[in-house]
Amino acid sequence: MTSPTAAPLCTGRVVAVTGAGRGLGRAHALAFAAEGAKVVVNDLGVGLDGSGPAAGPAQEVVEEIRAAGGEAVAHQGDIATTDGAASLVATALDVFGRLDTLVNNAGFLRDRMLVNLDEDDWDAVMRVHLKGHFLPLKHAAAHWRAEAKAGRTPEARVVNTSSGAGLLGSVGQGNYAAAKAGIVGMTLVAAAEMGRYGVQVNAIAPAARTRMTEEAFAATMAAPGEGAFDAMAPENVSPLVVWLGSAASAGVTGRVFEAEAGRITVMEGWRPGPTADKGARWSPAEAGAAATRLLAAAEPPQPVYGAR
Ligand SMILES: NC(=O)c1ccc[n+]([C@@H]2O[C@H](COP(=O)([O-])OP(=O)(O)OC[C@H]3O[C@@H](n4cnc5c(N)ncnc54)[C@H](O)[C@@H]3O)[C@@H](O)[C@H]2O)c1
């Protein structure tokens, strides 16, 4: 099961994709398999709000990959638990003998305005996204560090999934935006800490038509007519993820990309803007005057999604 036009990018690699039973994760799993990777397809099979779990979307994607001549195995654990994350890595090692790439993608939404957001909805979304990225990353990194210490430094790759909501904010998604911003912070730290073990860590902020977005953005996400470019298909996000997850992306780490339709954008993060230094403590009134002058010279922020 290899791409007919170019040499496969991922021959011999083993890739674990979380939340790969549906939507973007499914597209990533199929795209990695098409480039020659063996894939661990994780999915807990939960509902749009994390309820459930229900039976087997992970196994269905495994069957699709196998039907196309590829190799895959299902893992149905909860990646936001130590058992689920550890057994995800163990499944790759037990079944395929190695792990080269981890794609953290699983998640769900509990959207509310902050004033109406229940503590449970805050906790559930922080847990699945932020802890659900941390735990698989930690367990994969422990394996890769052991490999590096044994003299087998890997060409390991992690692709994390943030969101425009995490980069710019999104009205009605305070829990989700905080979790997705946290994923960017963790990505930067992981890239800095793990480079010495041969591990590169990057993040994407995707946009695509999945069950997560089709209700909210029905008009803009609609499938086009026959033969036209289906801009919002999740499959359009996966090529960048496959490249970031391959050995071909050597040297790229600690970066964030937006990926949507036919467009790839490098997102440039926080950096110092206009600055002033008194060389001593400001009074509050002086600090206010200085901040006002600096703001007048600064770039205005990008609008928050959904803000009026
Ligand atoms: N679709 C978009 O436009 C968009 C935009 C920005 C970010 N994202 C992010 O992309 C990722 C994929 O989203 P999607 O749109 O494909 O959604 P989706 O609902 O189609 O797929 C998410 C999958 O994750 C699984 N999952 C949820 N909790 C899990 C857990 N604890 N363990 C294992 N699996 C679990 C679900 O069962 C589901 O199959 C998410 O992190 C989402 O926040 C999506």
Short mmCIF file of C-alpha atoms and ligand atoms in Angstrom, two decimals:
data_model
loop_
_atom_site.label_atom_id
_atom_site.label_comp_id
_atom_site.label_asym_id
_atom_site.label_seq_id
_atom_site.Cartn_x
_atom_site.Cartn_y
_atom_site.Cartn_z
CA MET A 1 0.00 0.00 0.00
CA THR A 2 2.31 2.78 -1.20
CA SER A 3 1.86 6.06 -2.98
CA PRO A 4 2.10 5.44 -6.75
CA THR A 5 3.91 8.67 -7.68
CA ALA A 6 6.83 9.06 -5.24
CA ALA A 7 9.04 6.93 -2.99
CA PRO A 8 7.10 6.18 0.20
CA LEU A 9 8.14 8.50 3.03
CA CYS A 10 7.54 6.12 5.93
CA THR A 11 8.69 2.65 4.87
CA GLY A 12 9.80 0.72 7.94
CA ARG A 13 8.38 3.24 10.40
CA VAL A 14 5.79 2.47 13.08
CA VAL A 15 3.32 5.24 13.81
CA ALA A 16 0.77 5.52 16.63
CA VAL A 17 -2.15 7.88 16.04
CA THR A 18 -4.53 8.69 18.90
CA GLY A 19 -8.23 9.26 18.17
CA ALA A 20 -7.70 7.65 14.76
CA GLY A 21 -11.11 6.00 14.48
CA ARG A 22 -12.71 9.06 12.94
CA GLY A 23 -12.12 12.47 11.41
CA LEU A 24 -8.59 13.84 11.20
CA GLY A 25 -6.95 10.94 13.06
CA ARG A 26 -8.46 8.40 10.67
CA ALA A 27 -7.19 10.44 7.70
CA HIS A 28 -3.72 10.61 9.26
CA ALA A 29 -3.65 6.84 9.90
CA LEU A 30 -4.64 6.04 6.31
CA ALA A 31 -2.12 8.56 4.94
CA PHE A 32 0.74 7.10 7.03
CA ALA A 33 -0.19 3.60 5.86
CA ALA A 34 -0.22 4.82 2.24
CA GLU A 35 3.38 5.97 2.78
CA GLY A 36 4.45 2.54 3.99
CA ALA A 37 4.12 2.94 7.77
CA LYS A 38 2.73 0.30 10.12
CA VAL A 39 0.05 2.00 12.18
CA VAL A 40 -1.31 1.62 15.70
CA VAL A 41 -4.84 2.99 15.41
CA ASN A 42 -5.97 4.22 18.82
CA ASP A 43 -9.55 5.23 19.53
CA LEU A 44 -11.72 4.92 22.59
CA GLY A 45 -14.83 5.36 20.46
CA VAL A 46 -16.47 8.08 22.54
CA GLY A 47 -19.26 10.49 21.63
CA LEU A 48 -18.76 14.06 20.50
CA ASP A 49 -18.76 15.25 24.14
CA GLY A 50 -16.61 12.38 25.43
CA SER A 51 -19.57 10.23 26.49
CA GLY A 52 -19.47 6.50 25.87
CA PRO A 53 -17.23 4.72 25.04
CA ALA A 54 -18.90 2.79 22.22
CA ALA A 55 -17.68 -0.06 20.06
CA GLY A 56 -14.98 -0.07 17.51
CA PRO A 57 -14.12 2.79 15.15
CA ALA A 58 -10.41 1.92 15.66
CA GLN A 59 -10.96 -1.61 14.34
CA GLU A 60 -12.85 -0.27 11.30
CA VAL A 61 -9.86 1.89 10.32
CA VAL A 62 -7.53 -1.07 10.84
CA GLU A 63 -9.72 -3.07 8.43
CA GLU A 64 -9.55 -0.22 5.88
CA ILE A 65 -5.75 -0.12 6.06
CA ARG A 66 -5.49 -3.91 5.78
CA ALA A 67 -7.94 -3.99 2.85
CA ALA A 68 -5.61 -1.61 1.02
CA GLY A 69 -2.62 -3.90 1.70
CA GLY A 70 -1.19 -2.08 4.73
CA GLU A 71 -0.39 -3.18 8.27
CA ALA A 72 -2.24 -1.86 11.30
CA VAL A 73 -3.43 -2.84 14.75
CA ALA A 74 -6.19 -1.36 16.91
CA HIS A 75 -5.70 0.02 20.41
CA GLN A 76 -8.89 0.97 22.20
CA GLY A 77 -7.48 2.49 25.41
CA ASP A 78 -8.14 5.91 26.92
CA ILE A 79 -5.00 7.92 26.13
CA ALA A 80 -5.65 10.29 29.04
CA THR A 81 -4.83 7.49 31.50
CA THR A 82 -1.41 6.07 32.40
CA ASP A 83 -2.60 2.57 31.49
CA GLY A 84 -3.94 3.72 28.12
CA ALA A 85 -0.83 5.71 27.21
CA ALA A 86 1.61 3.02 28.39
CA SER A 87 -0.29 0.27 26.58
CA LEU A 88 -0.39 2.37 23.37
CA VAL A 89 3.41 2.42 23.32
CA ALA A 90 3.58 -1.23 24.41
CA THR A 91 1.24 -2.23 21.56
CA ALA A 92 3.58 -0.66 18.98
CA LEU A 93 6.60 -2.42 20.52
CA ASP A 94 4.87 -5.80 21.04
CA VAL A 95 3.16 -5.99 17.63
CA PHE A 96 5.62 -4.19 15.35
CA GLY A 97 8.85 -4.18 17.38
CA ARG A 98 9.39 -0.42 17.35
CA LEU A 99 7.82 3.02 17.60
CA ASP A 100 8.99 5.92 15.43
CA THR A 101 6.17 8.47 15.42
CA LEU A 102 3.43 9.50 17.81
CA VAL A 103 0.54 11.64 16.54
CA ASN A 104 -1.46 13.06 19.46
CA ASN A 105 -4.89 13.87 18.06
CA ALA A 106 -7.69 12.45 20.24
CA GLY A 107 -10.12 14.82 21.88
CA PHE A 108 -13.64 16.15 22.24
CA LEU A 109 -15.52 19.37 22.98
CA ARG A 110 -17.74 20.68 25.79
CA ASP A 111 -18.42 24.21 24.53
CA ARG A 112 -19.98 26.83 26.83
CA MET A 113 -19.45 30.50 27.57
CA LEU A 114 -17.04 30.70 30.53
CA VAL A 115 -19.75 32.07 32.81
CA ASN A 116 -21.83 28.93 32.18
CA LEU A 117 -18.99 26.41 32.04
CA ASP A 118 -19.28 23.65 34.65
CA GLU A 119 -16.21 22.43 36.49
CA ASP A 120 -16.78 18.95 34.99
CA ASP A 121 -16.72 20.36 31.46
CA TRP A 122 -13.51 22.24 32.23
CA ASP A 123 -11.88 19.13 33.71
CA ALA A 124 -13.01 16.75 30.97
CA VAL A 125 -11.67 18.92 28.13
CA MET A 126 -8.39 19.75 29.89
CA ARG A 127 -7.99 16.06 30.67
CA VAL A 128 -8.57 14.61 27.22
CA HIS A 129 -6.53 17.19 25.31
CA LEU A 130 -3.75 18.29 27.66
CA LYS A 131 -3.24 15.16 29.75
CA GLY A 132 -4.15 13.09 26.67
CA HIS A 133 -1.15 14.65 24.92
CA PHE A 134 1.20 14.57 27.92
CA LEU A 135 0.84 10.90 28.87
CA PRO A 136 1.46 9.30 25.44
CA LEU A 137 4.32 11.78 24.88
CA LYS A 138 5.87 10.87 28.22
CA HIS A 139 5.66 7.12 27.64
CA ALA A 140 6.94 7.33 24.06
CA ALA A 141 9.77 9.64 25.16
CA ALA A 142 10.81 7.24 27.94
CA HIS A 143 11.17 4.51 25.30
CA TRP A 144 13.13 6.78 22.95
CA ARG A 145 15.42 8.01 25.74
CA ALA A 146 16.21 4.37 26.62
CA GLU A 147 16.95 3.68 22.95
CA ALA A 148 19.28 6.71 22.75
CA LYS A 149 21.08 5.66 25.95
CA ALA A 150 21.56 2.18 24.48
CA GLY A 151 23.33 3.74 21.49
CA ARG A 152 20.33 3.49 19.13
CA THR A 153 19.36 7.18 18.84
CA PRO A 154 16.04 7.18 16.96
CA GLU A 155 14.68 9.50 14.28
CA ALA A 156 11.58 9.88 16.43
CA ARG A 157 8.78 12.32 15.73
CA VAL A 158 5.81 13.64 17.70
CA VAL A 159 3.04 15.64 16.06
CA ASN A 160 0.69 17.31 18.53
CA THR A 161 -2.71 18.77 17.70
CA SER A 162 -3.46 22.30 18.81
CA SER A 163 -6.13 24.51 17.26
CA GLY A 164 -6.70 28.04 16.07
CA ALA A 165 -8.71 28.31 19.29
CA GLY A 166 -5.53 27.69 21.27
CA LEU A 167 -3.48 30.18 19.25
CA LEU A 168 -5.97 33.07 19.01
CA GLY A 169 -8.81 32.19 21.40
CA SER A 170 -12.37 31.21 20.50
CA VAL A 171 -15.59 32.51 22.03
CA GLY A 172 -17.51 29.74 23.80
CA GLN A 173 -14.44 27.49 24.00
CA GLY A 174 -12.55 28.73 27.07
CA ASN A 175 -11.76 25.20 28.27
CA TYR A 176 -10.73 23.99 24.80
CA ALA A 177 -8.69 27.12 24.00
CA ALA A 178 -6.81 26.81 27.31
CA ALA A 179 -6.06 23.13 26.67
CA LYS A 180 -4.95 23.75 23.08
CA ALA A 181 -2.73 26.69 24.15
CA GLY A 182 -1.26 24.40 26.80
CA ILE A 183 -0.44 21.86 24.10
CA VAL A 184 1.62 24.51 22.28
CA GLY A 185 3.54 25.33 25.48
CA MET A 186 4.19 21.65 26.11
CA THR A 187 5.30 21.16 22.49
CA LEU A 188 7.95 23.88 22.87
CA VAL A 189 9.28 22.35 26.09
CA ALA A 190 9.22 18.79 24.70
CA ALA A 191 11.15 19.89 21.60
CA ALA A 192 13.79 21.58 23.76
CA GLU A 193 14.08 18.65 26.20
CA MET A 194 13.97 15.72 23.80
CA GLY A 195 16.16 16.78 20.88
CA ARG A 196 19.16 15.14 22.57
CA TYR A 197 17.35 11.78 22.38
CA GLY A 198 16.62 12.10 18.65
CA VAL A 199 13.01 13.22 19.17
CA GLN A 200 11.44 16.10 17.21
CA VAL A 201 8.17 17.58 18.47
CA ASN A 202 5.92 19.88 16.45
CA ALA A 203 2.26 20.90 16.54
CA ILE A 204 -0.45 21.55 13.99
CA ALA A 205 -3.57 23.68 14.17
CA PRO A 206 -5.87 21.98 11.64
CA ALA A 207 -9.24 22.87 10.19
CA ALA A 208 -11.41 20.27 8.49
CA ARG A 209 -14.93 18.96 8.19
CA THR A 210 -15.41 16.31 10.89
CA ARG A 211 -18.21 15.55 13.31
CA MET A 212 -16.50 18.07 15.63
CA THR A 213 -16.99 20.95 13.20
CA GLU A 214 -19.82 20.00 10.87
CA GLU A 215 -22.55 21.36 13.13
CA ALA A 216 -20.77 24.58 14.08
CA PHE A 217 -19.56 25.42 10.59
CA ALA A 218 -22.08 23.66 8.37
CA ALA A 219 -22.07 26.35 5.67
CA THR A 220 -18.30 26.78 5.30
CA MET A 221 -17.50 23.11 5.78
CA ALA A 222 -19.95 21.73 3.20
CA ALA A 223 -18.65 19.22 0.67
CA PRO A 224 -18.35 20.69 -2.86
CA GLY A 225 -19.95 19.43 -6.04
CA GLU A 226 -18.64 16.47 -8.03
CA GLY A 227 -15.05 16.92 -9.22
CA ALA A 228 -14.29 20.15 -7.31
CA PHE A 229 -11.48 20.32 -4.70
CA ASP A 230 -13.04 19.27 -1.39
CA ALA A 231 -11.18 21.95 0.57
CA MET A 232 -12.41 20.98 4.03
CA ALA A 233 -11.78 17.22 3.73
CA PRO A 234 -9.67 15.99 6.68
CA GLU A 235 -7.41 14.21 4.18
CA ASN A 236 -6.02 17.64 3.18
CA VAL A 237 -4.41 18.09 6.62
CA SER A 238 -2.68 14.69 6.70
CA PRO A 239 0.17 15.18 4.16
CA LEU A 240 1.91 17.74 6.41
CA VAL A 241 1.40 15.45 9.42
CA VAL A 242 2.93 12.52 7.51
CA TRP A 243 5.96 14.62 6.51
CA LEU A 244 6.43 15.91 10.07
CA GLY A 245 6.14 12.30 11.24
CA SER A 246 8.73 11.02 8.78
CA ALA A 247 12.53 11.03 8.86
CA ALA A 248 12.40 13.53 5.97
CA SER A 249 11.51 16.38 8.37
CA ALA A 250 14.97 16.23 10.05
CA GLY A 251 15.83 19.55 11.72
CA VAL A 252 12.23 20.75 12.14
CA THR A 253 11.22 20.88 15.78
CA GLY A 254 9.32 23.13 18.20
CA ARG A 255 7.25 24.65 15.39
CA VAL A 256 3.51 25.18 14.93
CA PHE A 257 1.78 24.98 11.55
CA GLU A 258 -1.77 25.78 10.52
CA ALA A 259 -3.02 23.25 7.98
CA GLU A 260 -6.31 23.65 6.16
CA ALA A 261 -7.48 22.80 2.65
CA GLY A 262 -4.52 23.43 0.30
CA ARG A 263 -2.82 25.89 2.67
CA ILE A 264 0.10 25.38 5.08
CA THR A 265 1.10 28.31 7.32
CA VAL A 266 3.97 28.58 9.79
CA MET A 267 2.54 30.23 12.88
CA GLU A 268 4.90 32.71 14.46
CA GLY A 269 4.42 32.84 18.20
CA TRP A 270 4.89 35.26 21.05
CA ARG A 271 7.95 37.44 20.66
CA PRO A 272 8.90 40.76 22.32
CA GLY A 273 7.24 43.81 20.78
CA PRO A 274 7.80 47.45 21.79
CA THR A 275 9.57 47.65 25.15
CA ALA A 276 10.65 50.29 27.66
CA ASP A 277 13.07 50.00 30.58
CA LYS A 278 13.18 52.68 33.28
CA GLY A 279 16.12 51.01 35.03
CA ALA A 280 14.16 51.39 38.28
CA ARG A 281 10.66 50.59 39.62
CA TRP A 282 7.78 52.38 37.85
CA SER A 283 4.97 54.02 39.76
CA PRO A 284 1.57 52.62 38.65
CA ALA A 285 0.77 55.88 36.81
CA GLU A 286 4.16 55.82 35.05
CA ALA A 287 3.72 52.13 34.18
CA GLY A 288 0.31 52.98 32.70
CA ALA A 289 1.72 55.84 30.62
CA ALA A 290 4.56 53.60 29.37
CA ALA A 291 2.15 50.73 28.55
CA THR A 292 -0.12 53.13 26.65
CA ARG A 293 2.84 54.43 24.57
CA LEU A 294 4.04 50.88 23.88
CA LEU A 295 0.55 49.68 22.86
CA ALA A 296 0.30 52.54 20.38
CA ALA A 297 3.50 51.30 18.74
CA ALA A 298 2.57 47.57 18.87
CA GLU A 299 0.91 45.37 16.26
CA PRO A 300 -2.80 44.98 17.11
CA PRO A 301 -3.68 41.42 18.16
CA GLN A 302 -5.40 39.03 15.77
CA PRO A 303 -9.14 38.82 16.48
CA VAL A 304 -10.43 36.05 18.72
CA TYR A 305 -12.53 33.55 16.74
CA GLY A 306 -16.20 34.35 17.13
CA ALA A 307 -15.62 37.77 18.74
CA ARG A 308 -17.74 40.72 17.56
N1 LIG B 1 -11.92 19.37 12.87
C1 LIG B 1 -11.32 20.55 12.99
O1 LIG B 1 -11.55 21.51 12.20
C2 LIG B 1 -10.34 20.78 14.09
C3 LIG B 1 -9.85 22.08 14.29
C4 LIG B 1 -8.89 22.30 15.27
C5 LIG B 1 -8.44 21.22 16.03
N2 LIG B 1 -8.96 19.98 15.85
C6 LIG B 1 -8.45 18.90 16.69
O2 LIG B 1 -8.17 17.78 15.88
C7 LIG B 1 -8.31 16.58 16.66
C8 LIG B 1 -9.23 15.59 15.93
O3 LIG B 1 -10.53 16.16 15.88
P1 LIG B 1 -11.64 15.69 14.83
O4 LIG B 1 -12.24 16.94 14.29
O5 LIG B 1 -11.08 14.67 13.91
O6 LIG B 1 -12.72 15.05 15.85
P2 LIG B 1 -13.49 13.62 15.86
O7 LIG B 1 -14.49 13.73 16.94
O8 LIG B 1 -13.94 13.27 14.49
O9 LIG B 1 -12.34 12.58 16.28
C9 LIG B 1 -11.77 12.55 17.56
C10 LIG B 1 -11.62 11.09 17.96
O10 LIG B 1 -10.96 11.05 19.25
C11 LIG B 1 -11.50 9.92 19.96
N3 LIG B 1 -11.25 10.10 21.40
C12 LIG B 1 -11.83 11.02 22.23
N4 LIG B 1 -11.37 10.85 23.47
C13 LIG B 1 -10.47 9.82 23.45
C14 LIG B 1 -9.65 9.20 24.43
N5 LIG B 1 -9.67 9.60 25.71
N6 LIG B 1 -8.83 8.18 24.04
C15 LIG B 1 -8.81 7.78 22.76
N7 LIG B 1 -9.59 8.33 21.79
C16 LIG B 1 -10.40 9.33 22.13
C17 LIG B 1 -12.98 9.94 19.61
O11 LIG B 1 -13.58 8.66 19.84
C18 LIG B 1 -12.94 10.34 18.12
O12 LIG B 1 -12.99 9.20 17.27
C19 LIG B 1 -8.83 17.03 18.03
O13 LIG B 1 -7.75 17.16 18.93
C20 LIG B 1 -9.43 18.38 17.73
O14 LIG B 1 -9.50 19.21 18.86
C21 LIG B 1 -9.91 19.74 14.90
#
